[in-house]
Tab-separated table of C-alpha atoms and ligand atoms in Angstrom:
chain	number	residue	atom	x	y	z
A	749	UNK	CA	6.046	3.527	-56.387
A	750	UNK	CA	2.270	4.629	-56.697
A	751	UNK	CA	1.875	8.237	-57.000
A	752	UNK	CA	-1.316	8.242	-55.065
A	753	UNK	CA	-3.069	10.850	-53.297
A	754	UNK	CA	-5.804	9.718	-50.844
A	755	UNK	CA	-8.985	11.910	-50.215
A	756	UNK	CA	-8.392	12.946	-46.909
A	757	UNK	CA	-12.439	13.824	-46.616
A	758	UNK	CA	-12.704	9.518	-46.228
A	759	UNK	CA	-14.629	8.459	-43.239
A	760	UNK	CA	-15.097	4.862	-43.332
A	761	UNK	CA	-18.192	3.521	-41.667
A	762	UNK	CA	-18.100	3.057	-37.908
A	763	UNK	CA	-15.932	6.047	-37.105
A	764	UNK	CA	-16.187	8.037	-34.534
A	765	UNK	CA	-16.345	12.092	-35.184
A	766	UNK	CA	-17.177	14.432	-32.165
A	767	UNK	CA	-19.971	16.536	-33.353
A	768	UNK	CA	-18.822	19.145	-31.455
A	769	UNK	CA	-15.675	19.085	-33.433
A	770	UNK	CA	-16.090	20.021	-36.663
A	771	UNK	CA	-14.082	17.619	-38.816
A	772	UNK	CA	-10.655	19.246	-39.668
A	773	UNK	CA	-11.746	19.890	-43.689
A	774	UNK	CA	-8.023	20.337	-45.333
A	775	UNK	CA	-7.536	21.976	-48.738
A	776	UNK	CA	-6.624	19.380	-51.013
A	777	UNK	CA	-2.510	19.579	-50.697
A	778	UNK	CA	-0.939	21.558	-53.732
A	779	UNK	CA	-0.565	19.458	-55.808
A	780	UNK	CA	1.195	20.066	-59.482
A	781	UNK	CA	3.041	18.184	-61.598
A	782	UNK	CA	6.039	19.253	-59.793
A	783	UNK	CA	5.396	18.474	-56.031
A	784	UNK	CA	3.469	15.060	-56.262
A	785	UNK	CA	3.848	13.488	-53.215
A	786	UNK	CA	4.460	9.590	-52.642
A	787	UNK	CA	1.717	8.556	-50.257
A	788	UNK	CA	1.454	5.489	-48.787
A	789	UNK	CA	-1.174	3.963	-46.327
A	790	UNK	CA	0.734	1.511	-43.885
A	791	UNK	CA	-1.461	-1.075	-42.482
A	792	UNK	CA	-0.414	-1.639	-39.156
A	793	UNK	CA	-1.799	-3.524	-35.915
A	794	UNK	CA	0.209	-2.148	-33.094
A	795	UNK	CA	-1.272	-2.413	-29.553
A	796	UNK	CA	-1.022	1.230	-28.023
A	797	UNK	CA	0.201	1.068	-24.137
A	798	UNK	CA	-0.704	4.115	-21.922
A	799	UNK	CA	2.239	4.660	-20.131
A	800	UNK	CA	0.928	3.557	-16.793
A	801	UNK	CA	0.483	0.438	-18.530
A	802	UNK	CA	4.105	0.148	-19.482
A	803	UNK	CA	5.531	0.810	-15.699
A	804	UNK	CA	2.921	-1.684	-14.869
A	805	UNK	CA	3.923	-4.387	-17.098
A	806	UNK	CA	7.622	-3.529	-15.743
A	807	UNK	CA	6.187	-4.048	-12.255
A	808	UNK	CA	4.649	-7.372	-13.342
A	809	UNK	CA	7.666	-8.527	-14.534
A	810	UNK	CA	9.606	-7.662	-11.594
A	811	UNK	CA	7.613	-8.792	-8.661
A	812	UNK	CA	7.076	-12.253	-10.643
A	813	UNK	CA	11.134	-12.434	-11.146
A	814	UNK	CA	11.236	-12.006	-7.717
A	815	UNK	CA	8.658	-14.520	-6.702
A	816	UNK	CA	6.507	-11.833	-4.954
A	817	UNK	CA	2.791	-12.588	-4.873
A	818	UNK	CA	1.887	-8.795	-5.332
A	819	UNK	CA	-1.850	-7.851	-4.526
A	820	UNK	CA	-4.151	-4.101	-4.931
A	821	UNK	CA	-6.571	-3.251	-2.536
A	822	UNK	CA	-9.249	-1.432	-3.611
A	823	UNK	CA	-12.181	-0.336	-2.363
A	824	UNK	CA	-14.483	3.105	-0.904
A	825	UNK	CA	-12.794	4.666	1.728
A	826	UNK	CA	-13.003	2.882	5.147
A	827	UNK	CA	-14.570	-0.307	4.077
A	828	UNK	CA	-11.991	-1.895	6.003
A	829	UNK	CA	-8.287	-2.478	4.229
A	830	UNK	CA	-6.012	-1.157	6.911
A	831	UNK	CA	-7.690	-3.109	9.133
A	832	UNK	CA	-7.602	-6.460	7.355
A	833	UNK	CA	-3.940	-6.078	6.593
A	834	UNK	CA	-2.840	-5.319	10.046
A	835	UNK	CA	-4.393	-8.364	10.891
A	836	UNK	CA	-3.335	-10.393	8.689
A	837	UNK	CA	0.427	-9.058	9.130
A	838	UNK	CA	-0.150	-10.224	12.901
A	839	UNK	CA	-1.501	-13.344	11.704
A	840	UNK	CA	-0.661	-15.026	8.498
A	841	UNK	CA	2.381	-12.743	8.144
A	842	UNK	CA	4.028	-14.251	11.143
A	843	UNK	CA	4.549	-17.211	8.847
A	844	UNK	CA	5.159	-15.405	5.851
A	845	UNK	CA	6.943	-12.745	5.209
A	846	UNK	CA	4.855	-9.980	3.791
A	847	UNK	CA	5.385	-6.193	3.155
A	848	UNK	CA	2.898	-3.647	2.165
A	849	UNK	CA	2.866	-0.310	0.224
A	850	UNK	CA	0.386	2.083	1.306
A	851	UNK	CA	-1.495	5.203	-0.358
A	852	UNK	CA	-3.000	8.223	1.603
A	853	UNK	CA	-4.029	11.577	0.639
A	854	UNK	CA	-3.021	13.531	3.186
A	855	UNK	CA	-1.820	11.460	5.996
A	856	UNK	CA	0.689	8.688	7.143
A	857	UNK	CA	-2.122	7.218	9.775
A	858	UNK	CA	-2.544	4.152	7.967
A	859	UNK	CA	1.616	3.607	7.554
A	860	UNK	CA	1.582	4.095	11.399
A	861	UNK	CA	-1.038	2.042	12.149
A	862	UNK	CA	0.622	-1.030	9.553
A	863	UNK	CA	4.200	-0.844	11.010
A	864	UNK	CA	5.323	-4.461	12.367
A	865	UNK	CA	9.338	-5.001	13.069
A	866	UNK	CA	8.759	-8.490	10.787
A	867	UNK	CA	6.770	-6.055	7.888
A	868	UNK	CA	8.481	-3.661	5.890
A	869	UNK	CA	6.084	-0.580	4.969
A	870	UNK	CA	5.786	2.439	2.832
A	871	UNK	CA	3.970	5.176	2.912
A	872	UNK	CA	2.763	6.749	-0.703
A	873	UNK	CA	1.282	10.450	0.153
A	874	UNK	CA	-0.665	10.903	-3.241
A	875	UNK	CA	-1.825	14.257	-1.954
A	876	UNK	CA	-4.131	15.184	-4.799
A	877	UNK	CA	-4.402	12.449	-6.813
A	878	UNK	CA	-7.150	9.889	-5.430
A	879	UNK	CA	-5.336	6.533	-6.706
A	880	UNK	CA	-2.285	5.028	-6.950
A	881	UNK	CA	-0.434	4.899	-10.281
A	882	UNK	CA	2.307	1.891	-11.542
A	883	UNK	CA	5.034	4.772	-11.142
A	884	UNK	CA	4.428	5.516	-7.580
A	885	UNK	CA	4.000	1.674	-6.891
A	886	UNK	CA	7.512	1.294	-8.471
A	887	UNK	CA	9.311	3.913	-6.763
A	888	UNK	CA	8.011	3.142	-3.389
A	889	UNK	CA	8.483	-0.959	-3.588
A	890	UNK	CA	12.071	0.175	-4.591
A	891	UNK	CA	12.514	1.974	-1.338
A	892	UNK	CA	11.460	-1.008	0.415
A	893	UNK	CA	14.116	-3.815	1.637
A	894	UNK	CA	11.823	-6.958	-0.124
A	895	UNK	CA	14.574	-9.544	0.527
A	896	UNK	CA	12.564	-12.858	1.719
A	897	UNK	CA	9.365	-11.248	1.095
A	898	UNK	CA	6.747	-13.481	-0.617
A	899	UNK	CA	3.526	-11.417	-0.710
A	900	UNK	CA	3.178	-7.097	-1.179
A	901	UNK	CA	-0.200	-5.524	-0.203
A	902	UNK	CA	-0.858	-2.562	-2.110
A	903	UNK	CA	-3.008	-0.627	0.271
A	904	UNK	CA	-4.591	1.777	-2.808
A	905	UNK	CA	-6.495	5.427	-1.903
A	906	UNK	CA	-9.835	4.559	-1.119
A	907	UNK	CA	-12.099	4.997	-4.184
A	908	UNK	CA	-13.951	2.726	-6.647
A	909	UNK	CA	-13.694	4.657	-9.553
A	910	UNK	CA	-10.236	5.934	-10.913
A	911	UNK	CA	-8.465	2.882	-9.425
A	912	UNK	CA	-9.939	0.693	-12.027
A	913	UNK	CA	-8.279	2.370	-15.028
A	914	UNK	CA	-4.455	2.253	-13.588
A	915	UNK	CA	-3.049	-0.960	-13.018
A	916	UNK	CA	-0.373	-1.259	-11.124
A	917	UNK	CA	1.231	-4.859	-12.056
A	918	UNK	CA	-0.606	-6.922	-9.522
A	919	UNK	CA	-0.920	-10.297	-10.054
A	920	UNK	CA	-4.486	-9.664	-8.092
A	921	UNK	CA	-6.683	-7.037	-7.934
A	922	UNK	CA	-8.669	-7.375	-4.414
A	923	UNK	CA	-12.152	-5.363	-4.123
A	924	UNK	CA	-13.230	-4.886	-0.896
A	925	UNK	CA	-16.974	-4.573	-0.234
A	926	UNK	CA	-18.289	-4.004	3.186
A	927	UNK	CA	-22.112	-4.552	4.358
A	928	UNK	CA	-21.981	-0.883	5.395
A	929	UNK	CA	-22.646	0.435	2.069
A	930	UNK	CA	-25.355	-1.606	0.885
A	931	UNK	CA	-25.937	-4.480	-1.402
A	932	UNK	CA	-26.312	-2.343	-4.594
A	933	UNK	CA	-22.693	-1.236	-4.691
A	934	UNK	CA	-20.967	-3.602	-7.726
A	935	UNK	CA	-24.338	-2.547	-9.531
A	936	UNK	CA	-23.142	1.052	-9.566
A	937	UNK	CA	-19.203	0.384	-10.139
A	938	UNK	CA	-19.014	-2.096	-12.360
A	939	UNK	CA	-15.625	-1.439	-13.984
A	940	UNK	CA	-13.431	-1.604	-10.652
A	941	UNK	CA	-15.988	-4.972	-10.112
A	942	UNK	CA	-14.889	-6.493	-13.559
A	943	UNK	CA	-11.687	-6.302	-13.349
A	944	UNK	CA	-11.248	-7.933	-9.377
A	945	UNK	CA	-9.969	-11.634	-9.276
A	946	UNK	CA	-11.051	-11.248	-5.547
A	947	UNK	CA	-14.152	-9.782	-4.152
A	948	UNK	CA	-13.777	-9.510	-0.085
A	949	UNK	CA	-17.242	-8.879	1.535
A	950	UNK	CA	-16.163	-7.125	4.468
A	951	UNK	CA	-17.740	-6.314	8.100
A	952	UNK	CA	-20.372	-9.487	7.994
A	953	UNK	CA	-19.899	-9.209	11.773
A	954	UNK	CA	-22.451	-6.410	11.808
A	955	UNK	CA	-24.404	-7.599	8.787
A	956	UNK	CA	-27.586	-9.044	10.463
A	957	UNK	CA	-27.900	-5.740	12.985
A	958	UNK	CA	-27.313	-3.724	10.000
A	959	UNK	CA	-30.311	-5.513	8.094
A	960	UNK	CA	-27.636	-6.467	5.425
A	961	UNK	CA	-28.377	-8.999	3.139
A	962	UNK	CA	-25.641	-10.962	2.323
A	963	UNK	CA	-27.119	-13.434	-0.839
A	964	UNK	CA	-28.417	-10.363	-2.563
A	965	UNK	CA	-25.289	-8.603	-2.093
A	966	UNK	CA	-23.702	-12.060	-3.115
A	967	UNK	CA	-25.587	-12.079	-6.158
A	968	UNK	CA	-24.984	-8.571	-6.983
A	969	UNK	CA	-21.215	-9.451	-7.270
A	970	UNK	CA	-21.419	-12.616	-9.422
A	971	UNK	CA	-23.628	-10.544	-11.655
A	972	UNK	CA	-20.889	-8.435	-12.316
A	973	UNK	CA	-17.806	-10.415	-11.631
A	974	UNK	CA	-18.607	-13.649	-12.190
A	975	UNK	CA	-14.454	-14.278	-12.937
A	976	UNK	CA	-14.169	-12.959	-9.133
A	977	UNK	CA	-13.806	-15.432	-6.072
A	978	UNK	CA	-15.674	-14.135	-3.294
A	979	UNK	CA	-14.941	-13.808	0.310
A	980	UNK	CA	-17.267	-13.440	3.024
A	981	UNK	CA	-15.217	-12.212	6.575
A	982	UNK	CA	-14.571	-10.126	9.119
A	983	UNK	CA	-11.057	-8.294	10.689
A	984	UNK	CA	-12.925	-8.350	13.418
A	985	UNK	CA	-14.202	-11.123	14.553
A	986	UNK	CA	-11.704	-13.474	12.535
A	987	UNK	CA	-14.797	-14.898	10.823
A	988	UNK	CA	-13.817	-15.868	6.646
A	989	UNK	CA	-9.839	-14.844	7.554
A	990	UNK	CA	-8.985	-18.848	7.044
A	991	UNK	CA	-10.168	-18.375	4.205
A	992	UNK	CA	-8.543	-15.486	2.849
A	993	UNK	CA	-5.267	-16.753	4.243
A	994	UNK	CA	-5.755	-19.770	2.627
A	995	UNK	CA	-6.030	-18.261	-1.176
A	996	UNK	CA	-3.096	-16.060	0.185
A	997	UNK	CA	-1.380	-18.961	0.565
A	998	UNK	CA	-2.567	-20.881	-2.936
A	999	UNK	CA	-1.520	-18.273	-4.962
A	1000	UNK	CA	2.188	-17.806	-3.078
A	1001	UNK	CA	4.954	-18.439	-5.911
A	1002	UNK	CA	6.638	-21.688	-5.262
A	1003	UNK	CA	10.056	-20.782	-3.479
B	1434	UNK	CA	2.209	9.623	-30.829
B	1435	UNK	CA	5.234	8.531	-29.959
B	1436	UNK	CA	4.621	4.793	-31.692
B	1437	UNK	CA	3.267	6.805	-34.371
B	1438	UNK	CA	6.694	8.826	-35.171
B	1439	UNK	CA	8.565	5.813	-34.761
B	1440	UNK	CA	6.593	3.940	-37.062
B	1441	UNK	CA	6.719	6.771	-39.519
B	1442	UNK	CA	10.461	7.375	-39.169
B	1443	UNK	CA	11.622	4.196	-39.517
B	1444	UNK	CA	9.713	3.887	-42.735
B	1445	UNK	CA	11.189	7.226	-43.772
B	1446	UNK	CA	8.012	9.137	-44.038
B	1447	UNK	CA	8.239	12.919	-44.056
B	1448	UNK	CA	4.872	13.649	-43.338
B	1449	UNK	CA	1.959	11.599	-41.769
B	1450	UNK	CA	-1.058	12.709	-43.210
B	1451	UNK	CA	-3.793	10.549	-41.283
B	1452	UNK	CA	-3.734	8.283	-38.454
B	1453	UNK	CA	-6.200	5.626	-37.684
B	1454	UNK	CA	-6.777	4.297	-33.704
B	1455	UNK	CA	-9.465	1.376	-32.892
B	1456	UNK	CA	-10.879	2.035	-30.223
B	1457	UNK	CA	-13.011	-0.500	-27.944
B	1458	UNK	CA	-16.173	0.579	-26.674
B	1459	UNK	CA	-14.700	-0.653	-23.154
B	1460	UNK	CA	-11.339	0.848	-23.801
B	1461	UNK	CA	-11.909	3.479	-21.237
B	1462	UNK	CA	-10.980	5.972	-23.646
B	1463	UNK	CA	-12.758	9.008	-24.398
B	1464	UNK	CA	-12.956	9.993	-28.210
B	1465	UNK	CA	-13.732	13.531	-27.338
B	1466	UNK	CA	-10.665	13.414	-24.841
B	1467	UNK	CA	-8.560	11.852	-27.431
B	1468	UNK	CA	-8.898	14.478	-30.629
B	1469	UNK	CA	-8.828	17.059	-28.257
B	1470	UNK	CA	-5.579	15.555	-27.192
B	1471	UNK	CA	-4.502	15.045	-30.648
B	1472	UNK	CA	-3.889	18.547	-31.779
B	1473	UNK	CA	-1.482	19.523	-29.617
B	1474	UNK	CA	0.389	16.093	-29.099
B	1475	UNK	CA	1.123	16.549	-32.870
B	1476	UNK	CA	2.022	20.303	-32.777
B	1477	UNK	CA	5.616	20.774	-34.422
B	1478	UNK	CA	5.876	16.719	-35.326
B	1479	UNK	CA	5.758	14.823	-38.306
B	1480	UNK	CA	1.939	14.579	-37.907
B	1481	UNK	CA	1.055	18.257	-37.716
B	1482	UNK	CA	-2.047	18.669	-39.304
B	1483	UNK	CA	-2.928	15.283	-39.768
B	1484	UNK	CA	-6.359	14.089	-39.497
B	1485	UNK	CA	-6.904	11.345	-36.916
B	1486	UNK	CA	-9.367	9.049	-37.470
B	1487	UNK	CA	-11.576	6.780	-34.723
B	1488	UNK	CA	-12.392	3.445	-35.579
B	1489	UNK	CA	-15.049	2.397	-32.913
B	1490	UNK	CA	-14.757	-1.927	-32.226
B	1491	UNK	CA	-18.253	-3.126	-30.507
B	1492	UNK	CA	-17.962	-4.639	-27.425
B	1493	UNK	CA	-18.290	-8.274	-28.234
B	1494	UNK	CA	-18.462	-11.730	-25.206
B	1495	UNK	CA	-18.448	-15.173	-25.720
B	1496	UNK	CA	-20.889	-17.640	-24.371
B	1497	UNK	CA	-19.454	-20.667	-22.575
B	1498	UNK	CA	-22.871	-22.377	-22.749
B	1499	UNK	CA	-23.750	-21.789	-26.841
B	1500	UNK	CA	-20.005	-21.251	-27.838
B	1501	UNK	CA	-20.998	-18.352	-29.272
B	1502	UNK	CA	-20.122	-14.510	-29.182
B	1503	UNK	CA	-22.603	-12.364	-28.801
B	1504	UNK	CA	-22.802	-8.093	-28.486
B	1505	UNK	CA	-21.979	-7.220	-24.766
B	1506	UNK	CA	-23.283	-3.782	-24.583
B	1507	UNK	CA	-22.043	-1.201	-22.131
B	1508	UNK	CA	-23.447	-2.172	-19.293
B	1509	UNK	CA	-20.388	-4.501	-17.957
B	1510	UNK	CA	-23.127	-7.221	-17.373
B	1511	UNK	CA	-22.613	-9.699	-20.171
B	1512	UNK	CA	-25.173	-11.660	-20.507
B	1513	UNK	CA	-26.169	-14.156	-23.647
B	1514	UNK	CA	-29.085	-13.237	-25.352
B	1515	UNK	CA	-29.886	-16.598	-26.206
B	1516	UNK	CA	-29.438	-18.392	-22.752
B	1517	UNK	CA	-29.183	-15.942	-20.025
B	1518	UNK	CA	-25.767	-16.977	-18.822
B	1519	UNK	CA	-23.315	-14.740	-17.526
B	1520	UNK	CA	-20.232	-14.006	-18.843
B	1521	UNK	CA	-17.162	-11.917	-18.153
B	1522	UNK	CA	-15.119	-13.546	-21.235
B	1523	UNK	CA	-14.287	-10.306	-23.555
B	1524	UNK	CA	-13.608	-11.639	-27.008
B	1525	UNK	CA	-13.170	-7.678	-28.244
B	1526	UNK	CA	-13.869	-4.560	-27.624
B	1527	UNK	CA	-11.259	-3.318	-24.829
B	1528	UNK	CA	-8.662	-2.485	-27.708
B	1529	UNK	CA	-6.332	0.540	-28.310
B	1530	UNK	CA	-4.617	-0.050	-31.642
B	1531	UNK	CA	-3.006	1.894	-34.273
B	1532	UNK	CA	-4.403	0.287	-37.242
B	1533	UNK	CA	-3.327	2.290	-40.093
B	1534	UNK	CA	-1.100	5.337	-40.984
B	1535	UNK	CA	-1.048	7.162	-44.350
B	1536	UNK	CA	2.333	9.116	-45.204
B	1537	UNK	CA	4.955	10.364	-47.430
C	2519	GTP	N1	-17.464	-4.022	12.640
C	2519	GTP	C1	-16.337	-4.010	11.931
C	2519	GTP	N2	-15.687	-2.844	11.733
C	2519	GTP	C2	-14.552	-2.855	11.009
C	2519	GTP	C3	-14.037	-4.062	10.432
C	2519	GTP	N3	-12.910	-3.753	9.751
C	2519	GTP	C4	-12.742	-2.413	9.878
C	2519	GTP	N4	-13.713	-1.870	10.630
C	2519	GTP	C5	-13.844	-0.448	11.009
C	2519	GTP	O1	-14.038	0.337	9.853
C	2519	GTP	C6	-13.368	1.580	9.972
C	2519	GTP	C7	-12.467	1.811	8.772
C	2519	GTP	O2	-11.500	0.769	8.709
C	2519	GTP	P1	-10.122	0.925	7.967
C	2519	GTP	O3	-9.422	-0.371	8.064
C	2519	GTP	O4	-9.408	2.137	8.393
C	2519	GTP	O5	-10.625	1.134	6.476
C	2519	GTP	P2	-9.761	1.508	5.173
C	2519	GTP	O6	-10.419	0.809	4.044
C	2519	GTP	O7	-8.339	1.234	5.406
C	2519	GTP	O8	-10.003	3.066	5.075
C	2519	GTP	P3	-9.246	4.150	4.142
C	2519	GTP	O9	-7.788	3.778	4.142
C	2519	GTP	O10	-9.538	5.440	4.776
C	2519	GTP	O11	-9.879	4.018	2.793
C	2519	GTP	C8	-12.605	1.533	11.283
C	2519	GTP	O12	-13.341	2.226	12.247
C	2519	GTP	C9	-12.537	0.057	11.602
C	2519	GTP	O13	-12.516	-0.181	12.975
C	2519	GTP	C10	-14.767	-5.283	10.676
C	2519	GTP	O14	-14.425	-6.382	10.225
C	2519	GTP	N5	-15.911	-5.188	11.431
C	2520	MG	MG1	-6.690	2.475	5.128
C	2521	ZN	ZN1	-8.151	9.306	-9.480
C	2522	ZN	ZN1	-25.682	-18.594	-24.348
């Protein structure tokens, strides 16, 4: 064994000191004849998991066991996800069977407004906190009865920002964007962008009195999430929902 | 700092003197956050006192068109500087890591 003792004072290049922070100068350790110290530096590669990610990867795990197509909804608030999933309950989940979790601040309006005798639905009341977290997502799909159920919509609070940093063990992450907030919007949130598989343009029924332009918004999105499949519709007219149903519907885990 | 403890008990340290993290420049962590953090996570553990140290890891995408990798910035549009094409294919730079610990 070495009886090394490392300058602690080392900063390799590339590292990272906050200015504001003076670095923590120790006193060289005492060191005498007496108390050497064995020191060794371990090299090690070990991937640190935040904890959400951990619950999320246990999620993951779970709803893929189960063969449940699990899905995030993200977007700013009222762009439209309440809407699109009671439709598509009424619609596509006649066929099959589809449940949906469902996170609110303050209120249980959106629960209400989801609740079908053929869906199962919970209600997450995040009260401060303006996102859903994997730990909330696991508790509440545990309280649901998901026996038969082959797709979960995870209705998340509606915000662009936080939401991209806490996974939640969906298989895909759904952005909606609706021509109500302009084209510019994946230009100014490009993490929550980056990270969608799915990119649902939303509201294109009131796109042209709006003065919305729909290929500039279009291009917007593949600028940023060129990964992302986009989706023009509209819950309202039923314009673009075959198409939604149908990727629904691709990415269903075989039975 | 728990993987850290573990790591350092299992090895039979008594002490952890330093601790290096990689950080990538998309991580979504905040090095200011992070050693503020640091002090008191350690606090009464194996690692009070220790100095943590940030190893920053460049954001870095790969080019379908030029096979190539090229620096991706911070601006979440990755785009080759040689071609123009887009690209969302992170080769690093979203990476939390413990890389190293030093103890006795
Ligand atoms: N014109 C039009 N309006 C729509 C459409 N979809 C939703 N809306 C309207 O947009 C408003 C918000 O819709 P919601 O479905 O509640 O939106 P949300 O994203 O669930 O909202 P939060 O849960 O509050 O974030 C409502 O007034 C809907 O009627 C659509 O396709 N076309
Ligand atoms: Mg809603
Ligand atoms: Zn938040
Ligand atoms: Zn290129």
């Amino acid at each position: 064994m070495p009886f090394g003792i490392k300058v602690l004072r080392f900063v390799a290049p590339g590292i990272l000191r906050a200015n504001t922070l003076p670095a923590v100068e120790q006193p060289a350790p005492l060191v005498g004849a007496n108390v050497a110290a064995v020191r060794e530096t371990v090299d090690l590669r070990v991937p640190l998991l935040a904890k959400n990610d951990q619950i999320a990867a246990g999620n993951r795990a779970n709803f893929r066991a189960r063969k449940i197509l699990a899905l995030n909804l993200v977007s700013s608030p009222g762009a439209g996800k309440t809407t699109l999933l009671s439709r598509t309950l009424d619609e596509f989940g006649l066929t099959t069977k589809c449940a949906v979790v469902v996170g609110d601040l303050e209120t249980d309006n959106d629960a209400r407004r989801l609740a079908r005798p053929h869906a199962p639905v919970a209600q997450i009341t995040t009260g401060t906190a303006c996102h859903l977290d994997a730990g909330m997502v696991a508790k509440s799909a545990d309280s649901l009865d998901l026996t038969g159920v082959r797709v979960l919509f995870i209705e998340n609070v509606g915000n662009l920002v936080c939401p991209a940093e806490f996974d939640l063990g969906e298989e895909l992450r759904v952005v909606l964007l609706s021509t109500t907030e302009g084209e510019e919007k994946p230009l100014k949130y490009p993490p929550i962008f980056k990270t969608a598989h799915v990119v649902l343009l939303t509201k294109i029924d009131v796109a042209d009195a709006l003065g919305f332009d729909r290929a500039l918004a279009a291009e917007n999105i593949r600028r940023i999430a060129p990964q992302a499949k986009l989706i023009q519709l509209s819950a309202r007219s039923g314009e673009g929902l075959a198409e939604w149903y149908a990727l629904l519907s691709a990415h269903l885990f075989k039975s | 700092m728990d993987a850290v403890l573990q790591q350092a008990r299992t090895r039979g340290a008594n002490r952890v003197h330093r601790i290096v993290l990689r950080i990538g420049a998309l991580a979504g962590v905040e090095p200011e956050a992070l050693r503020f953090a640091f002090e008191v996570v350690t606090r009464d553990t194996l690692a009070a006192g220790s100095t943590l140290q940030l190893e920053a890891v460049p954001a870095r995408a790969f080019c379908p068109v030029c096979a190539a990798e090229f620096d991706a910035g911070m601006d979440y549009v990755f785009s080759c500087p040689t071609c123009g094409q887009l690209s969302c294919d992170l080769r690093q730079g979203r990476e939390l890591e413990l890389a190293q610990i030093e103890m006795s």
